[in-house]
Amino acid sequence: MAGAPRCELCGARAAPLRCPGCRLTYYCDVSHQRTDWISIHSHICHLLIPVLGPQPCFHSEKDRKHGKEQLLKRQRFVWAGKPLEAIPAALQALRFSSRVFGSGSTQLVPIYLLLAEASTGADRLRQAAKYLSQAQWIILQTPDCSAALQSKLHRGLGLFSVAEGNLDQALYHLANDVYLATAEFGLNSIEVSAGYFHMANIFFHQNKMDTANSLYTEVSSLWHDWLLSSLHRHQQALQAQAEASPFSEEEEGIEDRMTEGQREEGTRVLCAVLKVREQGPLQHPGETARVLHALAMIHYLGLDLAKAQEVGMKAFDLAKQLPQPDSLETIGHLLELINAQFSHTT
């Protein structure tokens, strides 16, 4: 049975059904084949023969960047509440990455964590635990493993503990997530915010509103401050481009803007915080205005000008009602930038 083919979807041995196209993948039944086909296989079937042949060893930064982009695409299924659709593509990524980097490489850890998150979302806790164990084993076998990767592992273990209902254990892992992210990226980095956000959710559901309020405030503050800095850098890049020689590289200097992954994570987290601020027992007009301002900056930097204007106006109108409307000037400046960009594009 050692060489028996495994099902692409669930990993079960002795899968009898083979893909008639590439003739390299196997399935337990037609439903598993259909799920894999819809998720990823229809896009890569014709590529599998050359890909699964002898592989060159590529470790370039370009390859790693491409891998992160592909991982983000699979992550979107989980964020959209479709965890089952993320699993087949992530399993393919795991197999390919194992061939390229080796089964003990830390390059596999983010994929195992994604598989664990997707399995947890699909209520497959036993399978999720196996993926987390694999990720944990690789990190334990890597003495020089980065604090950033260890942080992500603790976040995965924390979210798994939430799904199990073990909230004390979840808080332990999320506290480690925050500690390690701080060590790697600094106290005021947005990478620290994820651990705070998940801890805030736990305290909110435990009805510990003072602690939850404090953590939600920290999350929105970290994103707001980082986005203000990103907006400033973006303005400097635009100004440098406008003053540059017409013979210089077009778009040079604007490549350092917010990544797609940062934009999607920031939007998801801030929208969740906004919902708490607007609808829950933690309503706070000042904090709500700050979250709206942050979201407007995300939309502006992501070139969604219509959404940026809509959310920015909500932030401005709310800020005007505050006893000390300190944020009016910065929100008003953002709206000016949005309007100027609208004029430039029409």
Coordinates of C-alpha atoms in Angstrom, one line a residue:
M1 CA 0.0 0.0 0.0
A2 CA 3.0 2.3 0.3
G3 CA 2.9 3.3 -3.3
A4 CA -0.9 3.4 -3.6
P5 CA -2.2 6.7 -5.1
R6 CA -3.8 9.2 -2.7
C7 CA -6.9 11.2 -3.2
E8 CA -6.0 14.8 -4.2
L9 CA -8.8 16.2 -2.0
C10 CA -8.7 14.1 1.2
G11 CA -5.4 12.2 1.0
A12 CA -7.0 8.8 1.4
R13 CA -5.0 5.9 0.0
A14 CA -5.9 3.6 -2.9
A15 CA -8.0 6.3 -4.6
P16 CA -9.4 4.5 -7.7
L17 CA -10.5 7.4 -10.0
R18 CA -7.8 8.9 -12.1
C19 CA -8.0 12.2 -14.0
P20 CA -8.3 11.4 -17.7
G21 CA -6.5 14.6 -18.7
C22 CA -3.1 14.6 -16.9
R23 CA -3.5 11.0 -15.7
L24 CA -1.4 12.0 -12.7
T25 CA -4.0 12.8 -10.0
Y26 CA -6.4 10.4 -8.3
Y27 CA -9.7 10.7 -6.3
C28 CA -11.9 8.7 -4.0
D29 CA -15.0 9.4 -6.1
V30 CA -16.5 11.7 -8.6
S31 CA -17.5 14.3 -6.0
H32 CA -13.9 14.7 -4.9
Q33 CA -12.7 15.0 -8.5
R34 CA -15.4 17.7 -9.2
T35 CA -14.4 19.7 -6.1
D36 CA -10.8 19.7 -7.1
W37 CA -11.6 20.5 -10.7
I38 CA -13.7 23.6 -9.7
S39 CA -11.1 24.8 -7.2
I40 CA -7.8 24.5 -9.1
H41 CA -7.4 21.4 -11.3
S42 CA -9.1 22.9 -14.3
H43 CA -6.5 25.6 -14.4
I44 CA -3.4 23.4 -14.0
C45 CA -4.3 20.0 -15.4
H46 CA -2.4 20.6 -18.7
L47 CA 0.6 21.8 -16.7
L48 CA 1.0 18.9 -14.3
I49 CA 3.0 16.6 -16.6
P50 CA 5.9 19.1 -17.0
V51 CA 5.6 20.3 -13.4
L52 CA 5.7 16.9 -11.8
G53 CA 8.7 15.9 -13.8
P54 CA 12.3 16.5 -12.7
Q55 CA 12.4 19.8 -10.9
P56 CA 15.2 22.4 -11.0
C57 CA 15.9 23.8 -7.5
F58 CA 14.7 27.4 -7.5
H59 CA 15.0 29.6 -4.4
S60 CA 15.0 33.1 -5.9
E61 CA 13.2 36.0 -4.4
K62 CA 11.0 36.1 -7.5
D63 CA 9.9 32.5 -6.9
R64 CA 9.2 33.2 -3.2
K65 CA 7.2 36.3 -4.1
H66 CA 5.1 34.3 -6.6
G67 CA 4.5 31.6 -4.0
K68 CA 3.2 34.3 -1.5
E69 CA 0.9 35.6 -4.2
Q70 CA -0.5 32.2 -4.9
L71 CA -0.9 31.5 -1.1
L72 CA -2.9 34.8 -0.8
K73 CA -5.3 33.7 -3.6
R74 CA -6.0 30.5 -1.6
Q75 CA -6.3 32.4 1.6
R76 CA -9.2 34.4 0.0
F77 CA -11.4 31.3 0.0
V78 CA -11.0 31.0 3.8
W79 CA -11.7 34.7 4.3
A80 CA -14.7 34.5 2.1
G81 CA -16.2 31.7 4.2
K82 CA -15.4 29.0 1.6
P83 CA -12.7 27.0 3.4
L84 CA -13.3 23.8 1.4
E85 CA -12.5 25.5 -1.8
A86 CA -9.0 26.5 -0.4
I87 CA -8.0 23.0 0.5
P88 CA -7.4 21.3 -3.0
A89 CA -5.2 24.2 -4.2
A90 CA -3.3 24.4 -1.0
L91 CA -2.6 20.6 -1.2
Q92 CA -1.2 21.1 -4.7
A93 CA 1.0 23.9 -3.4
L94 CA 2.2 21.6 -0.6
R95 CA 3.1 18.8 -3.0
F96 CA 5.0 21.1 -5.4
S97 CA 6.8 23.0 -2.6
S98 CA 7.8 19.7 -1.0
R99 CA 9.4 18.7 -4.3
V100 CA 11.2 22.0 -4.7
F101 CA 12.3 22.8 -1.1
G102 CA 12.1 19.5 0.7
S103 CA 9.6 18.1 3.2
G104 CA 11.3 19.8 6.2
S105 CA 11.6 23.2 4.7
T106 CA 10.1 26.2 6.5
Q107 CA 8.7 27.2 3.1
L108 CA 6.0 24.7 3.8
V109 CA 4.9 26.1 7.1
P110 CA 2.6 28.9 5.7
I111 CA 0.9 26.2 3.5
Y112 CA 0.4 23.9 6.5
L113 CA -1.1 26.8 8.5
L114 CA -3.4 27.7 5.6
L115 CA -4.6 24.1 5.4
A116 CA -5.1 24.1 9.2
E117 CA -7.2 27.3 9.0
A118 CA -9.2 26.0 6.1
S119 CA -9.8 22.6 7.8
T120 CA -10.8 24.3 11.0
G121 CA -13.3 26.5 9.1
A122 CA -14.7 23.3 7.5
D123 CA -15.0 21.8 11.0
R124 CA -12.4 19.2 10.3
L125 CA -10.5 19.7 13.5
R126 CA -8.7 16.4 13.5
Q127 CA -7.2 17.1 10.1
A128 CA -6.4 20.7 11.2
A129 CA -4.5 19.3 14.2
K130 CA -2.4 17.2 11.9
Y131 CA -1.4 20.1 9.7
L132 CA -0.6 22.2 12.8
S133 CA 1.6 19.4 14.1
Q134 CA 3.5 19.3 10.8
A135 CA 4.1 23.0 10.9
Q136 CA 5.2 22.8 14.6
W137 CA 7.5 19.9 13.9
I138 CA 9.3 21.8 11.1
I139 CA 9.7 24.9 13.2
L140 CA 11.1 22.8 16.1
Q141 CA 13.6 21.2 13.8
T142 CA 14.8 24.7 12.6
P143 CA 16.9 26.3 15.3
D144 CA 17.2 29.6 13.4
C145 CA 13.5 29.8 12.5
S146 CA 12.4 33.5 12.3
A147 CA 10.2 35.0 15.0
A148 CA 7.8 36.0 12.2
L149 CA 7.1 32.4 11.3
Q150 CA 6.9 31.3 14.9
S151 CA 4.4 34.1 15.4
K152 CA 2.2 32.8 12.6
L153 CA 2.3 29.3 14.1
H154 CA 1.1 30.5 17.5
R155 CA -1.7 32.4 15.7
G156 CA -2.7 29.2 14.0
L157 CA -2.6 27.3 17.3
G158 CA -4.6 30.1 18.9
L159 CA -7.4 30.0 16.3
F160 CA -7.5 26.2 16.5
S161 CA -7.9 26.4 20.3
V162 CA -10.8 28.9 19.8
A163 CA -12.5 26.3 17.5
E164 CA -12.0 23.7 20.2
G165 CA -13.5 26.0 22.8
N166 CA -10.3 26.2 24.8
L167 CA -10.1 30.0 25.2
D168 CA -7.4 30.1 27.9
Q169 CA -5.1 28.1 25.6
A170 CA -6.1 30.3 22.7
L171 CA -5.1 33.5 24.7
Y172 CA -1.8 31.9 25.6
H173 CA -0.9 31.2 22.0
L174 CA -2.2 34.6 20.8
A175 CA -0.1 36.4 23.5
N176 CA 2.9 34.5 22.1
D177 CA 1.9 35.6 18.6
V178 CA 2.0 39.3 19.7
Y179 CA 5.3 38.8 21.6
L180 CA 7.1 37.2 18.6
A181 CA 5.6 39.6 16.1
T182 CA 6.8 42.5 18.2
A183 CA 10.3 41.0 18.4
E184 CA 10.4 40.6 14.7
F185 CA 8.7 43.7 13.4
G186 CA 8.5 46.2 16.3
L187 CA 5.9 47.3 18.8
N188 CA 3.9 49.5 16.5
S189 CA 3.8 47.3 13.4
I190 CA 0.6 46.1 11.8
E191 CA 2.0 42.5 12.0
V192 CA 1.3 42.7 15.7
S193 CA -2.3 43.7 15.2
A194 CA -3.6 40.3 14.2
G195 CA -2.9 38.8 17.6
Y196 CA -4.5 41.7 19.3
F197 CA -7.6 41.4 17.1
H198 CA -8.2 37.8 17.8
M199 CA -7.6 38.3 21.5
A200 CA -10.2 41.2 21.4
N201 CA -12.7 38.9 19.8
I202 CA -12.3 36.3 22.6
F203 CA -12.7 38.9 25.4
F204 CA -15.7 40.4 23.5
H205 CA -17.4 37.0 23.5
Q206 CA -16.5 36.5 27.2
N207 CA -18.3 39.8 27.9
K208 CA -15.1 41.4 29.2
M209 CA -15.8 44.6 27.5
D210 CA -13.1 46.9 29.0
T211 CA -10.3 44.6 27.8
A212 CA -12.0 44.0 24.4
N213 CA -12.4 47.8 24.0
S214 CA -8.7 48.4 24.8
L215 CA -7.5 45.7 22.3
Y216 CA -9.9 46.8 19.5
T217 CA -8.6 50.4 20.0
E218 CA -5.0 49.2 19.7
V219 CA -5.8 47.3 16.5
S220 CA -7.4 50.4 14.9
S221 CA -4.6 52.6 16.2
L222 CA -1.9 50.4 14.7
W223 CA -3.6 50.3 11.3
H224 CA -4.5 54.0 11.3
D225 CA -0.9 55.1 12.1
W226 CA 0.6 52.8 9.6
L227 CA -1.8 53.9 6.9
L228 CA -1.0 57.6 7.6
S229 CA 2.7 56.8 7.1
S230 CA 1.9 54.8 3.9
L231 CA -0.2 57.7 2.6
H232 CA 2.7 60.1 3.3
R233 CA 5.2 57.8 1.4
H234 CA 2.8 57.5 -1.4
Q235 CA 2.5 61.3 -1.7
Q236 CA 6.3 61.7 -1.7
A237 CA 6.5 59.1 -4.5
L238 CA 3.9 60.8 -6.6
Q239 CA 5.7 64.2 -6.1
A240 CA 9.1 62.6 -7.0
Q241 CA 7.6 61.1 -10.1
A242 CA 6.0 64.4 -11.1
E243 CA 9.4 66.2 -10.7
A244 CA 11.4 63.4 -12.4
S245 CA 12.9 63.6 -15.9
P246 CA 10.5 62.4 -18.7
F247 CA 13.2 59.9 -19.6
S248 CA 13.1 58.2 -16.2
E249 CA 11.4 54.9 -15.6
E250 CA 7.6 55.3 -15.5
E251 CA 5.9 54.4 -12.2
E252 CA 9.3 54.3 -10.5
G253 CA 9.0 54.9 -6.8
I254 CA 5.4 53.8 -6.4
E255 CA 6.1 50.1 -6.2
D256 CA 6.6 50.3 -2.5
R257 CA 3.0 51.0 -1.8
M258 CA 0.7 48.7 0.2
T259 CA 0.7 45.1 -0.9
E260 CA -2.5 43.3 -2.0
G261 CA -2.2 41.1 1.1
Q262 CA -1.9 44.1 3.4
R263 CA -4.9 45.7 1.8
E264 CA -7.1 42.7 2.1
E265 CA -6.1 41.9 5.7
G266 CA -6.5 45.5 6.7
T267 CA -10.0 45.8 5.1
R268 CA -11.1 42.6 6.7
V269 CA -9.9 43.4 10.2
L270 CA -11.0 47.1 10.1
C271 CA -14.5 46.2 8.8
A272 CA -14.9 43.7 11.6
V273 CA -13.8 46.4 14.2
L274 CA -16.2 48.9 12.5
K275 CA -19.1 46.5 12.9
V276 CA -18.3 46.2 16.7
R277 CA -18.1 50.0 17.0
E278 CA -21.3 50.7 15.1
Q279 CA -23.6 48.0 16.3
G280 CA -22.3 46.5 19.5
P281 CA -22.0 47.6 23.1
L282 CA -18.6 49.2 22.4
Q283 CA -19.9 52.1 20.4
H284 CA -17.5 55.0 20.4
P285 CA -17.9 57.8 17.9
G286 CA -14.2 58.9 18.1
E287 CA -13.0 55.3 17.5
T288 CA -15.6 54.8 14.8
A289 CA -14.3 57.9 13.0
R290 CA -10.7 56.6 13.2
V291 CA -11.7 53.2 11.8
L292 CA -13.6 54.9 8.9
H293 CA -10.6 57.1 8.2
A294 CA -8.3 54.1 8.1
L295 CA -10.6 52.3 5.7
A296 CA -10.8 55.3 3.5
M297 CA -7.0 55.4 3.3
I298 CA -6.9 51.7 2.4
H299 CA -9.4 52.2 -0.4
Y300 CA -7.5 55.3 -1.7
L301 CA -4.2 53.5 -1.7
G302 CA -5.9 50.5 -3.3
L303 CA -7.2 52.9 -6.1
D304 CA -10.8 52.3 -5.2
L305 CA -11.6 56.1 -5.3
A306 CA -15.4 55.8 -5.2
K307 CA -15.3 53.7 -2.1
A308 CA -12.6 55.9 -0.6
Q309 CA -14.7 59.0 -1.1
E310 CA -17.8 57.3 0.3
V311 CA -16.1 56.1 3.5
G312 CA -14.0 59.2 3.8
M313 CA -17.1 61.4 3.9
K314 CA -18.7 59.2 6.6
A315 CA -15.5 59.7 8.7
F316 CA -15.6 63.5 8.1
D317 CA -19.2 63.9 9.0
L318 CA -18.8 61.8 12.1
A319 CA -15.6 63.7 13.1
K320 CA -17.4 67.0 12.9
Q321 CA -19.8 65.9 15.6
L322 CA -17.0 65.2 18.1
P323 CA -16.4 67.6 21.0
Q324 CA -12.7 67.8 19.9
P325 CA -12.6 67.2 16.2
D326 CA -8.8 66.8 16.0
S327 CA -9.0 64.4 13.0
L328 CA -11.0 66.8 10.7
E329 CA -7.8 68.2 9.1
T330 CA -6.2 64.9 8.2
I331 CA -9.6 63.4 7.0
G332 CA -10.2 66.6 5.0
H333 CA -6.7 66.3 3.4
L334 CA -7.5 62.8 2.4
L335 CA -10.7 63.9 0.7
E336 CA -8.8 66.6 -1.2
L337 CA -6.4 63.9 -2.5
I338 CA -9.3 61.7 -3.5
N339 CA -11.0 64.6 -5.4
A340 CA -7.7 65.5 -7.1
Q341 CA -7.2 61.9 -8.2
F342 CA -10.7 61.8 -9.5
S343 CA -10.0 65.0 -11.5
H344 CA -6.8 63.5 -12.8
T345 CA -8.5 60.3 -14.1
T346 CA -11.5 62.0 -15.7

